[in-house]
mmCIF file of C-alpha atoms in Angstrom:
data_model
loop_
_atom_site.group_PDB
_atom_site.id
_atom_site.type_symbol
_atom_site.label_atom_id
_atom_site.label_comp_id
_atom_site.label_asym_id
_atom_site.label_seq_id
_atom_site.Cartn_x
_atom_site.Cartn_y
_atom_site.Cartn_z
ATOM 1 C CA SER A 1 -4.313 -28.601 -30.632
ATOM 2 C CA ALA A 2 -2.094 -31.536 -29.758
ATOM 3 C CA VAL A 3 -3.326 -34.152 -27.293
ATOM 4 C CA ILE A 4 -0.928 -35.324 -24.584
ATOM 5 C CA SER A 5 -1.179 -38.617 -22.741
ATOM 6 C CA GLN A 6 0.799 -38.553 -19.522
ATOM 7 C CA LYS A 7 1.322 -41.460 -17.176
ATOM 8 C CA PRO A 8 1.216 -42.472 -14.480
ATOM 9 C CA SER A 9 -1.473 -40.103 -13.282
ATOM 10 C CA ARG A 10 -0.378 -40.567 -9.692
ATOM 11 C CA ASP A 11 2.037 -42.623 -7.640
ATOM 12 C CA ILE A 12 3.199 -43.063 -4.077
ATOM 13 C CA CYS A 13 6.904 -43.882 -3.855
ATOM 14 C CA GLN A 14 9.391 -44.723 -1.174
ATOM 15 C CA ARG A 15 12.199 -42.268 -0.541
ATOM 16 C CA GLY A 16 15.423 -43.159 -2.305
ATOM 17 C CA THR A 17 13.673 -44.735 -5.281
ATOM 18 C CA SER A 18 13.119 -43.335 -8.789
ATOM 19 C CA LEU A 19 10.015 -42.788 -10.893
ATOM 20 C CA THR A 20 9.839 -42.352 -14.649
ATOM 21 C CA ILE A 21 7.000 -40.265 -16.083
ATOM 22 C CA GLN A 22 5.995 -40.671 -19.703
ATOM 23 C CA CYS A 23 4.449 -38.179 -22.112
ATOM 24 C CA GLN A 24 3.076 -39.220 -25.474
ATOM 25 C CA VAL A 25 1.880 -36.591 -27.962
ATOM 26 C CA ASP A 26 -0.455 -37.355 -30.842
ATOM 27 C CA SER A 27 1.509 -35.066 -33.195
ATOM 28 C CA GLN A 28 5.146 -34.425 -33.929
ATOM 29 C CA VAL A 29 6.484 -31.463 -31.967
ATOM 30 C CA THR A 30 9.901 -29.864 -31.825
ATOM 31 C CA MET A 31 10.092 -29.035 -28.137
ATOM 32 C CA MET A 32 8.609 -30.619 -25.059
ATOM 33 C CA PHE A 33 8.628 -28.811 -21.742
ATOM 34 C CA TRP A 34 8.614 -30.344 -18.267
ATOM 35 C CA TYR A 35 7.217 -28.425 -15.301
ATOM 36 C CA ARG A 36 6.934 -29.032 -11.578
ATOM 37 C CA GLN A 37 4.013 -27.755 -9.533
ATOM 38 C CA GLN A 38 4.618 -27.990 -5.809
ATOM 39 C CA PRO A 39 1.538 -28.183 -3.552
ATOM 40 C CA GLY A 40 -0.494 -24.987 -3.820
ATOM 41 C CA GLN A 41 2.118 -23.340 -6.016
ATOM 42 C CA SER A 42 2.546 -22.240 -9.615
ATOM 43 C CA LEU A 43 4.278 -24.076 -12.432
ATOM 44 C CA THR A 44 8.068 -23.983 -12.527
ATOM 45 C CA LEU A 45 9.969 -25.040 -15.628
ATOM 46 C CA ILE A 46 12.343 -27.953 -15.046
ATOM 47 C CA ALA A 47 13.770 -28.367 -18.533
ATOM 48 C CA THR A 48 13.190 -28.108 -22.257
ATOM 49 C CA ALA A 49 13.621 -31.288 -24.314
ATOM 50 C CA ASN A 50 14.531 -31.217 -27.985
ATOM 51 C CA GLN A 51 14.654 -34.432 -29.968
ATOM 52 C CA GLY A 52 18.190 -35.587 -30.670
ATOM 53 C CA SER A 53 19.956 -33.403 -28.138
ATOM 54 C CA GLU A 54 20.384 -33.150 -24.396
ATOM 55 C CA ALA A 55 17.693 -31.355 -22.469
ATOM 56 C CA THR A 56 18.282 -27.799 -21.291
ATOM 57 C CA TYR A 57 17.763 -27.445 -17.535
ATOM 58 C CA GLU A 58 16.642 -24.387 -15.598
ATOM 59 C CA SER A 59 18.538 -23.033 -12.644
ATOM 60 C CA GLY A 60 18.004 -25.262 -9.630
ATOM 61 C CA PHE A 61 17.394 -28.434 -11.642
ATOM 62 C CA VAL A 62 20.156 -30.869 -12.621
ATOM 63 C CA ILE A 63 20.344 -33.786 -14.999
ATOM 64 C CA ASP A 64 21.422 -36.270 -12.335
ATOM 65 C CA LYS A 65 18.237 -35.611 -10.377
ATOM 66 C CA PHE A 66 15.850 -35.185 -13.327
ATOM 67 C CA PRO A 67 17.185 -37.107 -16.335
ATOM 68 C CA ILE A 68 15.100 -36.605 -19.462
ATOM 69 C CA SER A 69 14.900 -38.657 -22.628
ATOM 70 C CA ARG A 70 13.484 -37.492 -25.968
ATOM 71 C CA PRO A 71 13.899 -40.407 -28.372
ATOM 72 C CA ASN A 72 11.536 -39.086 -31.056
ATOM 73 C CA LEU A 73 9.240 -36.201 -31.941
ATOM 74 C CA THR A 74 6.191 -37.572 -30.093
ATOM 75 C CA PHE A 75 7.556 -38.957 -26.832
ATOM 76 C CA SER A 76 9.563 -37.933 -23.774
ATOM 77 C CA THR A 77 10.245 -39.214 -20.289
ATOM 78 C CA LEU A 78 11.216 -37.448 -17.080
ATOM 79 C CA THR A 79 12.765 -39.450 -14.251
ATOM 80 C CA VAL A 80 12.723 -38.194 -10.677
ATOM 81 C CA SER A 81 15.745 -39.870 -9.092
ATOM 82 C CA ASN A 82 16.653 -40.694 -5.507
ATOM 83 C CA MET A 83 13.396 -39.200 -4.308
ATOM 84 C CA SER A 84 12.831 -37.401 -1.028
ATOM 85 C CA PRO A 85 9.561 -36.040 0.426
ATOM 86 C CA GLU A 86 10.491 -32.609 -0.986
ATOM 87 C CA ASP A 87 9.961 -34.066 -4.473
ATOM 88 C CA SER A 88 6.261 -34.549 -3.769
ATOM 89 C CA SER A 89 4.655 -32.452 -6.498
ATOM 90 C CA ILE A 90 2.664 -32.571 -9.668
ATOM 91 C CA TYR A 91 4.857 -33.027 -12.730
ATOM 92 C CA LEU A 92 3.506 -31.808 -16.069
ATOM 93 C CA CYS A 93 4.652 -31.987 -19.658
ATOM 94 C CA SER A 94 3.687 -29.385 -22.231
ATOM 95 C CA VAL A 95 4.011 -28.815 -25.961
ATOM 96 C CA GLU A 96 3.259 -26.098 -28.459
ATOM 97 C CA PHE A 97 1.706 -27.211 -31.708
ATOM 98 C CA GLN A 98 1.365 -25.239 -34.919
ATOM 99 C CA GLY A 99 0.814 -21.847 -33.336
ATOM 100 C CA VAL A 100 -2.392 -22.713 -31.500
ATOM 101 C CA GLY A 101 -0.921 -22.419 -28.040
ATOM 102 C CA TYR A 102 0.677 -24.534 -25.351
ATOM 103 C CA THR A 103 -1.090 -27.708 -24.247
ATOM 104 C CA PHE A 104 -0.471 -29.524 -20.973
ATOM 105 C CA GLY A 105 -0.780 -33.134 -19.971
ATOM 106 C CA SER A 106 -3.063 -34.009 -17.090
ATOM 107 C CA GLY A 107 -0.077 -34.293 -14.764
ATOM 108 C CA THR A 108 1.535 -36.898 -12.542
ATOM 109 C CA ARG A 109 0.779 -36.441 -8.853
ATOM 110 C CA LEU A 110 3.787 -37.803 -6.968
ATOM 111 C CA THR A 111 3.849 -38.446 -3.239
ATOM 112 C CA VAL A 112 7.133 -39.526 -1.660
ATOM 113 C CA VAL A 113 6.906 -41.242 1.723
ATOM 114 C CA GLY B 1 14.693 -13.495 -17.769
ATOM 115 C CA GLU B 2 10.961 -12.967 -17.709
ATOM 116 C CA ASN B 3 9.144 -12.379 -14.408
ATOM 117 C CA VAL B 4 5.354 -12.475 -14.171
ATOM 118 C CA GLU B 5 3.475 -11.022 -11.192
ATOM 119 C CA GLN B 6 -0.180 -11.936 -10.643
ATOM 120 C CA HIS B 7 -2.796 -10.377 -8.355
ATOM 121 C CA PRO B 8 -4.843 -11.092 -6.355
ATOM 122 C CA SER B 9 -3.829 -14.490 -4.984
ATOM 123 C CA THR B 10 -7.412 -15.212 -3.916
ATOM 124 C CA LEU B 11 -10.684 -13.732 -5.125
ATOM 125 C CA SER B 12 -14.244 -14.392 -3.974
ATOM 126 C CA VAL B 13 -17.220 -13.095 -5.921
ATOM 127 C CA GLN B 14 -20.950 -13.589 -5.841
ATOM 128 C CA GLU B 15 -22.469 -15.594 -8.644
ATOM 129 C CA GLY B 16 -23.329 -13.264 -11.513
ATOM 130 C CA ASP B 17 -20.703 -10.671 -10.607
ATOM 131 C CA SER B 18 -17.545 -10.000 -12.606
ATOM 132 C CA ALA B 19 -14.033 -11.103 -11.700
ATOM 133 C CA VAL B 20 -10.804 -9.407 -12.759
ATOM 134 C CA ILE B 21 -7.302 -10.837 -12.411
ATOM 135 C CA LYS B 22 -4.254 -8.756 -13.264
ATOM 136 C CA CYS B 23 -0.733 -9.649 -14.328
ATOM 137 C CA THR B 24 2.413 -7.694 -15.079
ATOM 138 C CA TYR B 25 5.479 -8.900 -16.936
ATOM 139 C CA SER B 26 9.043 -7.663 -17.131
ATOM 140 C CA ASP B 27 10.478 -8.707 -20.499
ATOM 141 C CA SER B 28 9.543 -6.364 -23.340
ATOM 142 C CA ALA B 29 10.358 -9.178 -25.788
ATOM 143 C CA SER B 30 7.354 -11.180 -24.567
ATOM 144 C CA ASN B 31 4.577 -11.190 -27.135
ATOM 145 C CA TYR B 32 2.254 -14.010 -26.116
ATOM 146 C CA PHE B 33 0.050 -13.959 -23.023
ATOM 147 C CA PRO B 34 -2.184 -16.965 -22.284
ATOM 148 C CA TRP B 35 -4.498 -17.651 -19.380
ATOM 149 C CA TYR B 36 -5.012 -21.111 -17.940
ATOM 150 C CA LYS B 37 -7.684 -22.554 -15.681
ATOM 151 C CA GLN B 38 -6.711 -25.407 -13.403
ATOM 152 C CA GLU B 39 -9.320 -27.456 -11.601
ATOM 153 C CA LEU B 40 -8.468 -29.779 -8.751
ATOM 154 C CA GLY B 41 -6.591 -32.857 -9.906
ATOM 155 C CA LYS B 42 -6.286 -31.690 -13.499
ATOM 156 C CA GLY B 43 -3.675 -30.118 -15.716
ATOM 157 C CA PRO B 44 -3.965 -26.453 -16.761
ATOM 158 C CA GLN B 45 -6.439 -25.773 -19.554
ATOM 159 C CA LEU B 46 -5.945 -22.857 -21.932
ATOM 160 C CA ILE B 47 -8.992 -20.597 -21.768
ATOM 161 C CA ILE B 48 -7.890 -17.564 -23.754
ATOM 162 C CA ASP B 49 -4.720 -15.976 -25.072
ATOM 163 C CA ILE B 50 -3.618 -12.724 -26.632
ATOM 164 C CA ARG B 51 -0.686 -11.694 -28.761
ATOM 165 C CA SER B 52 1.052 -8.354 -28.619
ATOM 166 C CA ASN B 53 -0.421 -7.038 -31.839
ATOM 167 C CA VAL B 54 -3.878 -7.051 -30.257
ATOM 168 C CA GLY B 55 -5.185 -4.954 -27.353
ATOM 169 C CA GLU B 56 -8.255 -6.962 -26.425
ATOM 170 C CA LYS B 57 -9.774 -10.345 -27.149
ATOM 171 C CA LYS B 58 -13.115 -11.725 -26.089
ATOM 172 C CA ASP B 59 -14.646 -15.189 -26.021
ATOM 173 C CA GLN B 60 -18.179 -15.262 -24.638
ATOM 174 C CA ARG B 61 -17.916 -14.411 -20.920
ATOM 175 C CA ILE B 62 -14.130 -14.214 -20.919
ATOM 176 C CA ALA B 63 -11.988 -11.331 -22.144
ATOM 177 C CA VAL B 64 -8.319 -10.442 -21.945
ATOM 178 C CA THR B 65 -6.827 -6.968 -22.308
ATOM 179 C CA LEU B 66 -3.190 -6.111 -22.947
ATOM 180 C CA ASN B 67 -1.301 -2.882 -22.363
ATOM 181 C CA LYS B 68 2.140 -3.357 -23.877
ATOM 182 C CA THR B 69 3.374 0.057 -22.837
ATOM 183 C CA ALA B 70 2.643 -0.631 -19.187
ATOM 184 C CA LYS B 71 3.503 -4.343 -19.526
ATOM 185 C CA HIS B 72 0.312 -5.580 -17.993
ATOM 186 C CA PHE B 73 -2.590 -7.763 -19.038
ATOM 187 C CA SER B 74 -5.833 -8.725 -17.367
ATOM 188 C CA LEU B 75 -8.451 -11.455 -17.417
ATOM 189 C CA HIS B 76 -12.092 -10.459 -17.127
ATOM 190 C CA ILE B 77 -14.836 -12.972 -16.411
ATOM 191 C CA THR B 78 -18.396 -11.666 -16.549
ATOM 192 C CA GLU B 79 -21.574 -13.253 -15.190
ATOM 193 C CA THR B 80 -19.548 -15.651 -13.069
ATOM 194 C CA GLN B 81 -20.916 -19.105 -12.348
ATOM 195 C CA PRO B 82 -19.983 -21.662 -9.662
ATOM 196 C CA GLU B 83 -18.203 -23.740 -12.302
ATOM 197 C CA ASP B 84 -15.802 -20.847 -12.843
ATOM 198 C CA SER B 85 -14.326 -21.640 -9.415
ATOM 199 C CA ALA B 86 -10.741 -22.793 -10.012
ATOM 200 C CA VAL B 87 -7.151 -21.567 -9.954
ATOM 201 C CA TYR B 88 -6.268 -19.240 -12.816
ATOM 202 C CA PHE B 89 -2.724 -18.705 -14.065
ATOM 203 C CA CYS B 90 -1.409 -16.036 -16.384
ATOM 204 C CA ALA B 91 1.750 -16.637 -18.375
ATOM 205 C CA ALA B 92 4.041 -14.906 -20.817
ATOM 206 C CA SER B 93 6.587 -15.844 -23.449
ATOM 207 C CA SER B 94 8.297 -14.597 -26.573
ATOM 208 C CA TYR B 95 6.220 -16.967 -28.629
ATOM 209 C CA SER B 96 8.150 -19.187 -30.997
ATOM 210 C CA GLY B 97 7.028 -22.672 -30.089
ATOM 211 C CA ASN B 98 10.502 -23.273 -28.736
ATOM 212 C CA THR B 99 10.207 -20.837 -25.857
ATOM 213 C CA PRO B 100 8.604 -22.029 -22.622
ATOM 214 C CA LEU B 101 5.928 -20.140 -20.748
ATOM 215 C CA VAL B 102 6.701 -18.257 -17.527
ATOM 216 C CA PHE B 103 3.773 -18.381 -15.120
ATOM 217 C CA GLY B 104 2.335 -16.076 -12.511
ATOM 218 C CA LYS B 105 1.692 -17.473 -9.043
ATOM 219 C CA GLY B 106 -1.997 -18.071 -9.664
ATOM 220 C CA THR B 107 -5.346 -16.755 -8.413
ATOM 221 C CA ARG B 108 -7.804 -18.961 -6.577
ATOM 222 C CA LEU B 109 -11.256 -17.806 -7.685
ATOM 223 C CA SER B 110 -14.293 -18.790 -5.643
ATOM 224 C CA VAL B 111 -17.745 -18.051 -7.014
ATOM 225 C CA ILE B 112 -20.308 -18.089 -4.253
ATOM 226 C CA ALA B 113 -23.812 -19.186 -5.229
#
């Protein structure tokens, strides 16, 4: 399966600032998926990122708040903009590679103070 | 869209006993059903998956069963060990590599030594 390097692993940020999370995959993949996991909750899809086109956002998530870049087939970033304490969550990227299943990064644990 | 229900939300078993977690899904187009284990501070790890052309799959102490007619699938862990303690998530998708997973709400399994 593909190996995902996600960073930072954790951060504490001031409200009103932005944080960019990076995901690097060791193989070329068509789609990358970004999820949010609020404290004690399940994973909720934020958006799907395809290389060369704008990301597709799920209901409740907007590009101005969560801009995503996908410059090539192995890399993507998610920015959490103008943060508030409600954005404190774990953010995860995921890919599917060659039919062996969906792999997740180790996550970015974000605390907004 | 797809909706995945997972039960129970918490489960405590004695070491050596079996644990069963059940999920139902709503979209008959779904054909891929993975299970993930998430330990504290880590991303979800795929432990087993099943596709709709198979009714049961086993990997050592872990097995998954699928009933497509009833739209439900279950995770069975036998001879539980303390290291099985974690949060388990079921998920579903119409597997194509370009379709994201939809997750259940998770089950916190505690194995008591």
